[in-house]
Every structure is written in C-alpha cells, then in structure tokens.
Short mmCIF file of C-alpha atoms and ligand atoms in Angstrom, two decimals:
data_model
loop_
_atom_site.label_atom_id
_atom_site.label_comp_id
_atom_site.label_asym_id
_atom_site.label_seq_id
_atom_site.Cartn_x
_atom_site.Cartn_y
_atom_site.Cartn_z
CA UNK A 1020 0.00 0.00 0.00
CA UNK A 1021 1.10 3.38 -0.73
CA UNK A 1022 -0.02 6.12 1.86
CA UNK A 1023 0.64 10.32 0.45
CA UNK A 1024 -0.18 12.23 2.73
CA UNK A 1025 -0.45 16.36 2.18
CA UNK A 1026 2.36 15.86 -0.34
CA UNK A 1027 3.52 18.99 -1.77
CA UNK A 1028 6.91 19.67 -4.08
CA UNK A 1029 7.79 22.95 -5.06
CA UNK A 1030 10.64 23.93 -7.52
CA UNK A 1031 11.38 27.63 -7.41
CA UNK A 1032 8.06 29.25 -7.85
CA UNK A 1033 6.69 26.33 -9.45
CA UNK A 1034 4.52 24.20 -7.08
CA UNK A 1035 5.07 20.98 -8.98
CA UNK A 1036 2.17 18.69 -6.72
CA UNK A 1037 0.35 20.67 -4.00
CA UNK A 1038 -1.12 19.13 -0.81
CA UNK A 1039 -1.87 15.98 -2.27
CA UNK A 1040 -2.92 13.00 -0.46
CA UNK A 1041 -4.65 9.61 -1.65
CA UNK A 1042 -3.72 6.13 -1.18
CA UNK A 1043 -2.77 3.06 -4.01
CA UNK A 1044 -4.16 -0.44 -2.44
CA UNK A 1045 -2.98 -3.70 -3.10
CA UNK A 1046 -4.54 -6.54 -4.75
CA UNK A 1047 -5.86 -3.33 -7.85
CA UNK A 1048 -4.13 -1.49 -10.74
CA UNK A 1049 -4.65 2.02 -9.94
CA UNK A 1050 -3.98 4.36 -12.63
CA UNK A 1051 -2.38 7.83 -12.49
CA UNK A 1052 -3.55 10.32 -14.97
CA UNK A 1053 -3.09 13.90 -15.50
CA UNK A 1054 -1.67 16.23 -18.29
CA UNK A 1055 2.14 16.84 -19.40
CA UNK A 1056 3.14 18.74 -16.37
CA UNK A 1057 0.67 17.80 -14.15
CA UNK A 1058 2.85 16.51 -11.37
CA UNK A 1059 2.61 12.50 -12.05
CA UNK A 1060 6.66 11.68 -12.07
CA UNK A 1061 7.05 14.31 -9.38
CA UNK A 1062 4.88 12.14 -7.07
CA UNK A 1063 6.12 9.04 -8.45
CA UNK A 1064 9.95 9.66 -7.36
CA UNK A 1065 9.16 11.47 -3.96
CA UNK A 1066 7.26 8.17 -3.27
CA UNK A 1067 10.45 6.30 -4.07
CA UNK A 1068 12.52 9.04 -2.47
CA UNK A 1069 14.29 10.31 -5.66
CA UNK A 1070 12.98 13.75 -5.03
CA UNK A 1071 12.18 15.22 -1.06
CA UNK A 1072 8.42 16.67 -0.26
CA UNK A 1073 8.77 20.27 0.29
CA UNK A 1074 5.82 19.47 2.40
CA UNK A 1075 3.99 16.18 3.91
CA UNK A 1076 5.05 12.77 3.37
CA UNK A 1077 5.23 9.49 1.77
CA UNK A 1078 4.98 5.90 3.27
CA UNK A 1079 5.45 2.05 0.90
CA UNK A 1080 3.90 -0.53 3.51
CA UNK A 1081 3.87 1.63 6.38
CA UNK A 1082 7.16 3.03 5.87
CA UNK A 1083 9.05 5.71 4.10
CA UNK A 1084 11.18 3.93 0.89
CA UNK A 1085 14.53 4.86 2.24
CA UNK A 1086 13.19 2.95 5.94
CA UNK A 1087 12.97 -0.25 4.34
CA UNK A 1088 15.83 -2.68 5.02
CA UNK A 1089 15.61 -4.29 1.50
CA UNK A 1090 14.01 -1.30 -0.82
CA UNK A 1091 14.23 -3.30 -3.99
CA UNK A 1092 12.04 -6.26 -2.64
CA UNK A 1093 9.55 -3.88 -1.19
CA UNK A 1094 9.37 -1.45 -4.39
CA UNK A 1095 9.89 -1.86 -7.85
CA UNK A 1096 9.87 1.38 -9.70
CA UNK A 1097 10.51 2.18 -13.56
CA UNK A 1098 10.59 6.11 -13.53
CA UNK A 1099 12.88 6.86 -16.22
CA UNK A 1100 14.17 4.02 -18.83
CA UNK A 1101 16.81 6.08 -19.55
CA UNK A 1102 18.57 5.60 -16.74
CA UNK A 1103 20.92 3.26 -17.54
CA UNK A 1104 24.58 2.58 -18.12
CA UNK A 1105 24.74 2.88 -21.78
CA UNK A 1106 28.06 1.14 -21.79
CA UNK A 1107 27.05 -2.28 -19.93
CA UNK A 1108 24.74 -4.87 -21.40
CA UNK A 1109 20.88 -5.35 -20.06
CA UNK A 1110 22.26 -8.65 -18.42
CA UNK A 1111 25.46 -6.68 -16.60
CA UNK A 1112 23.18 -4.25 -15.30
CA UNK A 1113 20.55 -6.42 -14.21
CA UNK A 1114 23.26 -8.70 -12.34
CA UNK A 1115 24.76 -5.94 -10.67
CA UNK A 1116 21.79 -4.20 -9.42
CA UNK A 1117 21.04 -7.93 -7.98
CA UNK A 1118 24.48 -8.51 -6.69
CA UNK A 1119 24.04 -5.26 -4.66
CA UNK A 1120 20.50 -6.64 -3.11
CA UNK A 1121 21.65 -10.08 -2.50
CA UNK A 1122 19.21 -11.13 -5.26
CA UNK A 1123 20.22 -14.49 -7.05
CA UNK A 1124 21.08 -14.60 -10.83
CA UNK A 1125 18.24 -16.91 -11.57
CA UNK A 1126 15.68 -13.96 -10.83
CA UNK A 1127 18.39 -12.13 -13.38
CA UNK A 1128 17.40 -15.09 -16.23
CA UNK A 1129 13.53 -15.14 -14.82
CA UNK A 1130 12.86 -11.43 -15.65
CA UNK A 1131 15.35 -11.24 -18.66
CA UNK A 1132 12.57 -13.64 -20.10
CA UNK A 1133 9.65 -12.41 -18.83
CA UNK A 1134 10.38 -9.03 -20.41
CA UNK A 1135 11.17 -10.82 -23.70
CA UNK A 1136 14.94 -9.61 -23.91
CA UNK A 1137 16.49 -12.78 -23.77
CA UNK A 1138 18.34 -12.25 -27.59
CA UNK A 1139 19.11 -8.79 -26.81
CA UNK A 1140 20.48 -9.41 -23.08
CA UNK A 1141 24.09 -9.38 -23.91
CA UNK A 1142 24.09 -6.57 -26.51
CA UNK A 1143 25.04 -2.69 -24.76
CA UNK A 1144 22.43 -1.12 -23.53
CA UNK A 1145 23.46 1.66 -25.73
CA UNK A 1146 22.26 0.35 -28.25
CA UNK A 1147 18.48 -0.38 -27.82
CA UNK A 1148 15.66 0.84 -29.21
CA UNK A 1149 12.79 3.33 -26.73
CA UNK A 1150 10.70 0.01 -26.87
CA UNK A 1151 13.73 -3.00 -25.70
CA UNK A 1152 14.79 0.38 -22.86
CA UNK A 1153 11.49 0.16 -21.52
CA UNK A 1154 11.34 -3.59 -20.96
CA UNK A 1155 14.54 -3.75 -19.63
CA UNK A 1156 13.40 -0.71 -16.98
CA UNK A 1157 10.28 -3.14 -16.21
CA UNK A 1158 12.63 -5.93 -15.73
CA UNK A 1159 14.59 -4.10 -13.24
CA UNK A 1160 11.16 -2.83 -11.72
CA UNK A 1161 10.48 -6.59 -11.49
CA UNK A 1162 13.87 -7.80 -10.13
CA UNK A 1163 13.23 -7.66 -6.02
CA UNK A 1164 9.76 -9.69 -6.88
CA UNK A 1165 8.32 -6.51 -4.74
CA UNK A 1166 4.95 -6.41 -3.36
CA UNK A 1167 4.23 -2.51 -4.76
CA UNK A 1168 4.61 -1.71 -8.51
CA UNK A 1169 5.78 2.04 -9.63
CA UNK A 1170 5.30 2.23 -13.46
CA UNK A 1171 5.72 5.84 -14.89
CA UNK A 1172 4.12 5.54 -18.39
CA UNK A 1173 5.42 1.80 -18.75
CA UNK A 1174 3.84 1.27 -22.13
CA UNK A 1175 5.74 4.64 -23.96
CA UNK A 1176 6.98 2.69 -26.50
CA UNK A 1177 6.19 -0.51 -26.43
CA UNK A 1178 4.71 -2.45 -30.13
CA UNK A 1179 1.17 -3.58 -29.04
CA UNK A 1180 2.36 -7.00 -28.24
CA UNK A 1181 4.24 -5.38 -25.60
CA UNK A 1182 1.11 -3.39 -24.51
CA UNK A 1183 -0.94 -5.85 -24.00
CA UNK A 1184 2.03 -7.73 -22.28
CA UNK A 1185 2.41 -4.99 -19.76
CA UNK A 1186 -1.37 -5.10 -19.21
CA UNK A 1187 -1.30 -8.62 -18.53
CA UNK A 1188 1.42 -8.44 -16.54
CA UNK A 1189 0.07 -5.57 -14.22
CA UNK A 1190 -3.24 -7.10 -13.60
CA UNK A 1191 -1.25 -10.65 -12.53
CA UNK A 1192 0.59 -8.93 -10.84
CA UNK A 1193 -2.41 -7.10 -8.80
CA UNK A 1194 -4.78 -10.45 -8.99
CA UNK A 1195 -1.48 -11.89 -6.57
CA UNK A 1196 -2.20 -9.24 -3.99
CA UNK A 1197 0.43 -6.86 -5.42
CA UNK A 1198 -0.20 -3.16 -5.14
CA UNK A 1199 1.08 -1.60 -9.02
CA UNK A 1200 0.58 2.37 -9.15
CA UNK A 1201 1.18 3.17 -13.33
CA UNK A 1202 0.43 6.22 -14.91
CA UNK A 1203 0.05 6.92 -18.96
CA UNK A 1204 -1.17 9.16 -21.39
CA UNK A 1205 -3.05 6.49 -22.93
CA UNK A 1206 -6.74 6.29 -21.98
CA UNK A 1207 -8.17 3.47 -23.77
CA UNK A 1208 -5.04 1.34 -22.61
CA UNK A 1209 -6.00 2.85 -18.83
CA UNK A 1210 -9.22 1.60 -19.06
CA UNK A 1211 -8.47 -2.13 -20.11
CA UNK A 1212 -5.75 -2.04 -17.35
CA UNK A 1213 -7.15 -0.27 -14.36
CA UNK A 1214 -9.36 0.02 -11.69
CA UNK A 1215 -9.08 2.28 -9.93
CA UNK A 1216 -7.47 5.80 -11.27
CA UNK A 1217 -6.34 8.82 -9.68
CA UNK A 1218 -6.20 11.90 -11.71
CA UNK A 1219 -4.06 15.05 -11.17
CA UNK A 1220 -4.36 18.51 -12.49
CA UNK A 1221 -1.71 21.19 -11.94
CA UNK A 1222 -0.35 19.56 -8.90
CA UNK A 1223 -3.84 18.82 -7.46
CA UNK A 1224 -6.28 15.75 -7.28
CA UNK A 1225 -8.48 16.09 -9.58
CA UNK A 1226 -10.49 12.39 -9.26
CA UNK A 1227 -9.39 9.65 -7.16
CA UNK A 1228 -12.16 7.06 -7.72
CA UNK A 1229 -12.83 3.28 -9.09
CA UNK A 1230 -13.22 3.40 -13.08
CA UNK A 1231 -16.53 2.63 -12.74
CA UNK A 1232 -17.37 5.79 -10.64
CA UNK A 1233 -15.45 7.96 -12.82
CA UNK A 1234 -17.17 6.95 -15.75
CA UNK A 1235 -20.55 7.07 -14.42
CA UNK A 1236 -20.00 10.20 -13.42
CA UNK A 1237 -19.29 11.47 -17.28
CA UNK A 1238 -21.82 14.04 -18.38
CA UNK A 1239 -21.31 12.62 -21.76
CA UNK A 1240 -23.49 9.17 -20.36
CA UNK A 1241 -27.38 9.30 -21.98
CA UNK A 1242 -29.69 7.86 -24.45
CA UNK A 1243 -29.46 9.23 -28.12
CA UNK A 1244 -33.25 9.27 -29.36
CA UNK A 1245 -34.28 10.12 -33.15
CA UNK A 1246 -38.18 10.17 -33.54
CA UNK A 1247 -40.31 12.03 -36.43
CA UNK A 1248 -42.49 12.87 -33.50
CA UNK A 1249 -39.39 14.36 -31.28
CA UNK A 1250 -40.77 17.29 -29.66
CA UNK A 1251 -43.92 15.45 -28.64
CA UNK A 1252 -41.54 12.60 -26.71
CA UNK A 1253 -39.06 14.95 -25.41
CA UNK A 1254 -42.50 17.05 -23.26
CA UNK A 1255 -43.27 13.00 -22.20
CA UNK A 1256 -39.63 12.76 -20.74
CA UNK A 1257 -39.55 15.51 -18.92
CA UNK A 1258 -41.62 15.38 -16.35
CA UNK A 1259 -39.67 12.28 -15.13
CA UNK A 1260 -37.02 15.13 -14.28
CA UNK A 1261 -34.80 13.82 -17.38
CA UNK A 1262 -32.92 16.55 -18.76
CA UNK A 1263 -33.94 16.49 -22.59
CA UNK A 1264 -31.56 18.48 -25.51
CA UNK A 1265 -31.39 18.50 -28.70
CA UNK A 1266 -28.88 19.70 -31.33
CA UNK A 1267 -31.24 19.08 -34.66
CA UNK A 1268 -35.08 18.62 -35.17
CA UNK A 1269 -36.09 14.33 -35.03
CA UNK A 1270 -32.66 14.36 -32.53
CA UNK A 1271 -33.15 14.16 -29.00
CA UNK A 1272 -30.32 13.45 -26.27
CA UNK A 1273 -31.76 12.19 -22.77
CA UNK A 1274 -29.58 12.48 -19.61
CA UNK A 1275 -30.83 10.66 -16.09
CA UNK A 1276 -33.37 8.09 -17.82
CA UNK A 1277 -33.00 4.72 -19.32
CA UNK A 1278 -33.27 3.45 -22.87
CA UNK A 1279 -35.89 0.86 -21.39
CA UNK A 1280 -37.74 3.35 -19.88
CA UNK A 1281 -37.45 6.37 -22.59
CA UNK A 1282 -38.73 3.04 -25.13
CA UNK A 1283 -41.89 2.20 -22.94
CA UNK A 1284 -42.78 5.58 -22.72
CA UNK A 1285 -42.79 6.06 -26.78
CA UNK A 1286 -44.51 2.62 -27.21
CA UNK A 1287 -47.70 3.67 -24.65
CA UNK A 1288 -48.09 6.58 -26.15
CA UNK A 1289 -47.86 5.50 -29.89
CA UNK A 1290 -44.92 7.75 -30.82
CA UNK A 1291 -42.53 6.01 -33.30
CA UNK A 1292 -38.77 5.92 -32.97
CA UNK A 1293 -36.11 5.49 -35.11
CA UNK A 1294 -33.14 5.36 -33.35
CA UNK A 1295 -32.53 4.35 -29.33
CA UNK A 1296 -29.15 4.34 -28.67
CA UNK A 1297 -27.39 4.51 -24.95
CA UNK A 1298 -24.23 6.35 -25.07
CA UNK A 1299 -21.39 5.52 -23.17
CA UNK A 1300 -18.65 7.70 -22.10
CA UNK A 1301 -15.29 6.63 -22.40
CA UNK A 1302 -12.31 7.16 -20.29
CA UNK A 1303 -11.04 9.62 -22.26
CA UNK A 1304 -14.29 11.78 -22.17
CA UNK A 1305 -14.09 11.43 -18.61
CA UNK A 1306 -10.44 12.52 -18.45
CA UNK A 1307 -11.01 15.43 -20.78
CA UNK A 1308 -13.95 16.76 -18.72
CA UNK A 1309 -12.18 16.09 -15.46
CA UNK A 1310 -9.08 18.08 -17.02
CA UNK A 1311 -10.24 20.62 -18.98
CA UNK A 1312 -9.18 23.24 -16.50
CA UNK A 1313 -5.73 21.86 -15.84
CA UNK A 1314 -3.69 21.36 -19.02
CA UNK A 1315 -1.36 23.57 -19.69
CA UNK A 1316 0.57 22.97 -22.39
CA UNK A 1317 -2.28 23.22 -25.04
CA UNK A 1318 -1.66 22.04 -28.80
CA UNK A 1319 -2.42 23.89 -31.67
CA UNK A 1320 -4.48 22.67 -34.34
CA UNK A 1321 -2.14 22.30 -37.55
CA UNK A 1322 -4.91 22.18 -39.61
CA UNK A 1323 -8.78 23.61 -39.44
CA UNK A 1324 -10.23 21.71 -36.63
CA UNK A 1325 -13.56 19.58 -38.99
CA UNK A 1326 -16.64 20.11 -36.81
CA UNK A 1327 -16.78 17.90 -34.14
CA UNK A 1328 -18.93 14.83 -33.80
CA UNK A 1329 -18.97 14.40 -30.13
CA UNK A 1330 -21.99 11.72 -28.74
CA UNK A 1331 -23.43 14.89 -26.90
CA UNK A 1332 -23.25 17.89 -28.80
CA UNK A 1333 -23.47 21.34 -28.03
CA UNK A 1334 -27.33 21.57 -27.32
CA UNK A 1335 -30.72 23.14 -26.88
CA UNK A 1336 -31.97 22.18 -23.66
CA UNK A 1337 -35.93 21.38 -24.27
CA UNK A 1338 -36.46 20.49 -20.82
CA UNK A 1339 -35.82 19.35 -17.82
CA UNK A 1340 -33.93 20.39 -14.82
N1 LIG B 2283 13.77 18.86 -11.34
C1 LIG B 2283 12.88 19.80 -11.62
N2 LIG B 2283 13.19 21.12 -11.57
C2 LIG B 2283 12.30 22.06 -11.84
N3 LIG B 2283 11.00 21.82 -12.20
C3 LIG B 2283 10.63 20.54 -12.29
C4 LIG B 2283 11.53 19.46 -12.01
N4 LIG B 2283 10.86 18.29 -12.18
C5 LIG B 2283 9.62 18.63 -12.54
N5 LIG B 2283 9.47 19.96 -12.60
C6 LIG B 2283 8.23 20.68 -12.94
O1 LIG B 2283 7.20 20.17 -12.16
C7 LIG B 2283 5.99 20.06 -12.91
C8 LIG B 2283 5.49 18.64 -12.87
O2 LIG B 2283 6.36 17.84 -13.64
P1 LIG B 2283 6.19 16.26 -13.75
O3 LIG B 2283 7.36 15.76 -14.50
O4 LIG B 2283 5.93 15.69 -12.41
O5 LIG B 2283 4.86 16.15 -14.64
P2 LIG B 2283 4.18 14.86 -15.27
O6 LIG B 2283 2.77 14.85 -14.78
O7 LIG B 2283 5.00 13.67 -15.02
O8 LIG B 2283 4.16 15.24 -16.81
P3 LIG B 2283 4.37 14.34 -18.13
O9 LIG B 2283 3.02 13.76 -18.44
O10 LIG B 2283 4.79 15.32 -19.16
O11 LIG B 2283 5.40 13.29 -17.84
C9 LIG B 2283 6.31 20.56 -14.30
O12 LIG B 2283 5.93 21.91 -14.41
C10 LIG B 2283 7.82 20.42 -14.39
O13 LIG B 2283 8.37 21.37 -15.27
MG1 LIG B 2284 6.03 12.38 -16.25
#
C-alpha cells in the first residue's frame, strides 16, 4: 500500500504537486492520470525518495522507501528508462543491481525472459531501441519480486504486443495481492488495465475514484433518441425530471433516464422511434472533462479543426432540470 499524505513539491516558484494526499491499495491497478506537467513523475519519485516533499510525506507498507531494510524487494519502480549505463549490457546491469540486493542470478534469467529480452540481453544497452529500454526498466522494476509496482508511463513505447504484455502483466501482478501504481497518457489502454485511477491537475487531485465511478459520473453518459415525432416525446420525458436536448429537429439526447424506460414511454403513447441508442462515455471523455481546466501545455491545431462529432453535442436544452 502506498499512503501520500499532504504531499507537496515545489521547484522555485513552481509548485510541482500541492497538498496531495490519496492512497494506491494492493490486490488493484490504480492508474495515475493527468496532463504533461501535471505533477505524475514528481509524485512518483518522492514516493520512491528520488525527489524530497517540500511538504507532507510518503509511506510504501507503512514506511518511508529509504526505511525499508531491502528497498528493492519492497518497491519496484521504472521512472525513467533512460537511466541506464549505456556502456554495460541489459544482463550486466541487471546482475549488478542484484548482486548489490543479494538477489540471485536466476531472478536475473527469470525477468530477462519475462520481459522478452532474452536475444538482446548481452548486446550494450546503448544500443536499444525506446521500446527493448522500456522492458529492460520493467525488468529491473520486477527484479526484487516486490509487493508494490511504480510504473511511470510503462507502455511509452512498447509495439502492441508489448502493450498488452504490460497489461497482462500488471493485472497478474495485482490479482497476486500486489499493489502496481502506473500512470500513462493512454486512456483506452488505462481503461483495459485499471481500476481504480487517480487523476491530477496542476499539482492537485483532480479524481481519485474506481473506473466505474469515474465513468458514471461522465456528463457525456445518456440515451441518443431520433423520432419524427421528437418534440412530442421529449414534453413526455420531462416530467420524469430527465434533462432532454437537442442539437437538430427528429434528434433528441436524454440524460438521467433509461433506454428501457425512454422506449416504454414512446410505445404507450404511440410515438414512433427510429433510433434508441445509450451512449457511453469513455475514459477519455471522462479525463477530458475532469481536465479541462488543468492542461497547460495546449496544442495547436495544424490544420482547421472539422466540426466535431462528439456523442453529446453542443445543445438546446428542451427540458428538464
Ligand atoms: N527537477 C525539476 N526542476 C524544476 N522543475 C521541475 C523538475 N521536475 C519537474 N518539474 C516541474 O514540475 C511540474 C510537474 O512535472 P512532472 O514531470 O511531475 O509532470 P508529469 O505529470 O510527469 O508530466 P508528463 O506527463 O509530461 O510526464 C512541471 O511543471 C515540471 O516542469
Ligand atoms: Mg512524467
């Protein structure tokens, strides 16, 4: 379990994370969101003591990182593949990192597999491409066999075999009791993998809730309703306390009531429909929404943005609350 409590890091005048405080559990894959900037590594390496709270504090299984006897068996962390001896090969490093913990060099051999380096394992480290790095940063993660996980965007560049490896390998990992704390940019990855996420914002918590929750609480979640007799269903609805809105005439978008009961309420009163659709929101609507306040480094359209298509768009409201 990992326990931040009031956690704040400041850099200068930059307050990188600011009072923040939420806790990963074992036995789940909680996911750690937020935008470039947002304060994700910042957290990540003050929980592995890399970096020192300016404020508040940290604990791994009831302790701070640098308290534990045997760090590497308690925490694995991958927080920057890049940090590696270019000079040595994967299997030098690996052995001397588990020379230095009193790990054997069969658990050297075990994760060398696991991360699927084995042809690669003698070659400098130098050498390897974003993708073979990050496996070989998640086989040093993996080396103590530790009971907490730190991932920091694992997946960045990893083929989709890899991908789905990592997700595989983070949900065994959690299913054994484990307690693995990843963060990526990659939402529709995030929501195969997780379930639980925490999202930051400009150094803040933003959401720190099961997937579930997070997506139920989407505004983007309704029933998508096209009917020749629209405006006569839509005064039906309301009075249910459904908010109706509608973007086009025959187009009707329902929020708080059920394609079941939006369908019985056409059928009694003879009103035909041609389309009853429930719209889900997706992760990444949900992070957008939850975000849209926080990013900071904003993009710039390259070309003229094509009108959007979103499953709710901008609206009339007919009705409702
Ligand atoms: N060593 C440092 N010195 C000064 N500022 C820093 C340092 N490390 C991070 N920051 C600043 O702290 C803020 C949070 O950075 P952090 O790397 O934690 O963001 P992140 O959420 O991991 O972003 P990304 O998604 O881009 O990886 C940023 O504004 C960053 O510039
Ligand atoms: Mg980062």
């Amino acid at each position: 379990m990992i326990e931040v409590h009031s956690l704040t890091k400041r850099y200068g005048h930059k307050t990188a994370v600011d009072d923040v405080t939420f806790t990963v559990a074992p036995g789940i894959v909680t996911g750690f969101l937020g935008p470039n900037g947002a304060g994700k590594s910042t957290t990540m390496r003050m929980i592995v003591g890399l970096d020192r709270p300016t404020q508040g504090s940290v604990t791994v299984n009831g302790k701070p990182y640098s308290a534990h006897r045997s760090p590497l068996t308690e925490v694995g962390a991958l927080l920057d593949a890049k940090a590696v001896h270019t000079g040595r090969s994967a299997y030098n490093h690996l052995r001397a990192m588990a020379a230095t913990h009193g790990i054997p060099v069969s658990r050297v051999h075990e994760v060398i597999e696991m991360t699927g380096l084995t042809s690669v394992a003698k070659k400098r480290v130098g050498g390897f491409s974003l993708g073979m790095g990050q496996r070989l940063g998640i086989a040093v993660a993996l080396l103590g066999n530790p009971k907490t996980l730190i991932l920091d965007e694992p997946v960045n560049g990893l083929d989709p075999e890899g991908v789905m490896w990592v997700r595989q390998l983070v949900r065994s990992l959690a299913n054994e009791g484990r307690t693995v704390f990843l963060s990526s940019h990659l939402m529709s990855e995030m929501a195969m993998t997780a379930d639980h996420i925490v999202v930051i914002g400009r150094g803040t918590i933003l959401a720190d809730a099961p997937v579930s929750e997070i997506l139920a609480a989407a505004s983007g979640n309704g029933v998508r309703v096209r009917s020749p007799q629209a405006a006569q269903l839509a005064e039906l609805i309301t009075p249910s306390g459904a908010q109706v809105t509608s973007s086009e005439p025959g187009l009707l978008y329902v929020n708080g009531s059920s394609a079941v009961q939006i369908g019985e309420l056409a059928a009694s009163a003879g009103l035909v429909l041609h389309e009853l659709t429930t719209v889900e929101s997706t992760l990444e609507d949900a992070y957008m929404e939850l975000t849209a306040d926080s990013v900071e480094y904003h993009s710039t359209p390259t070309h003229p943005a094509p009108a959007p298509a979103p499953a709710r768009p901008s609206t009339t409201a007919i009705g409702g609350k």
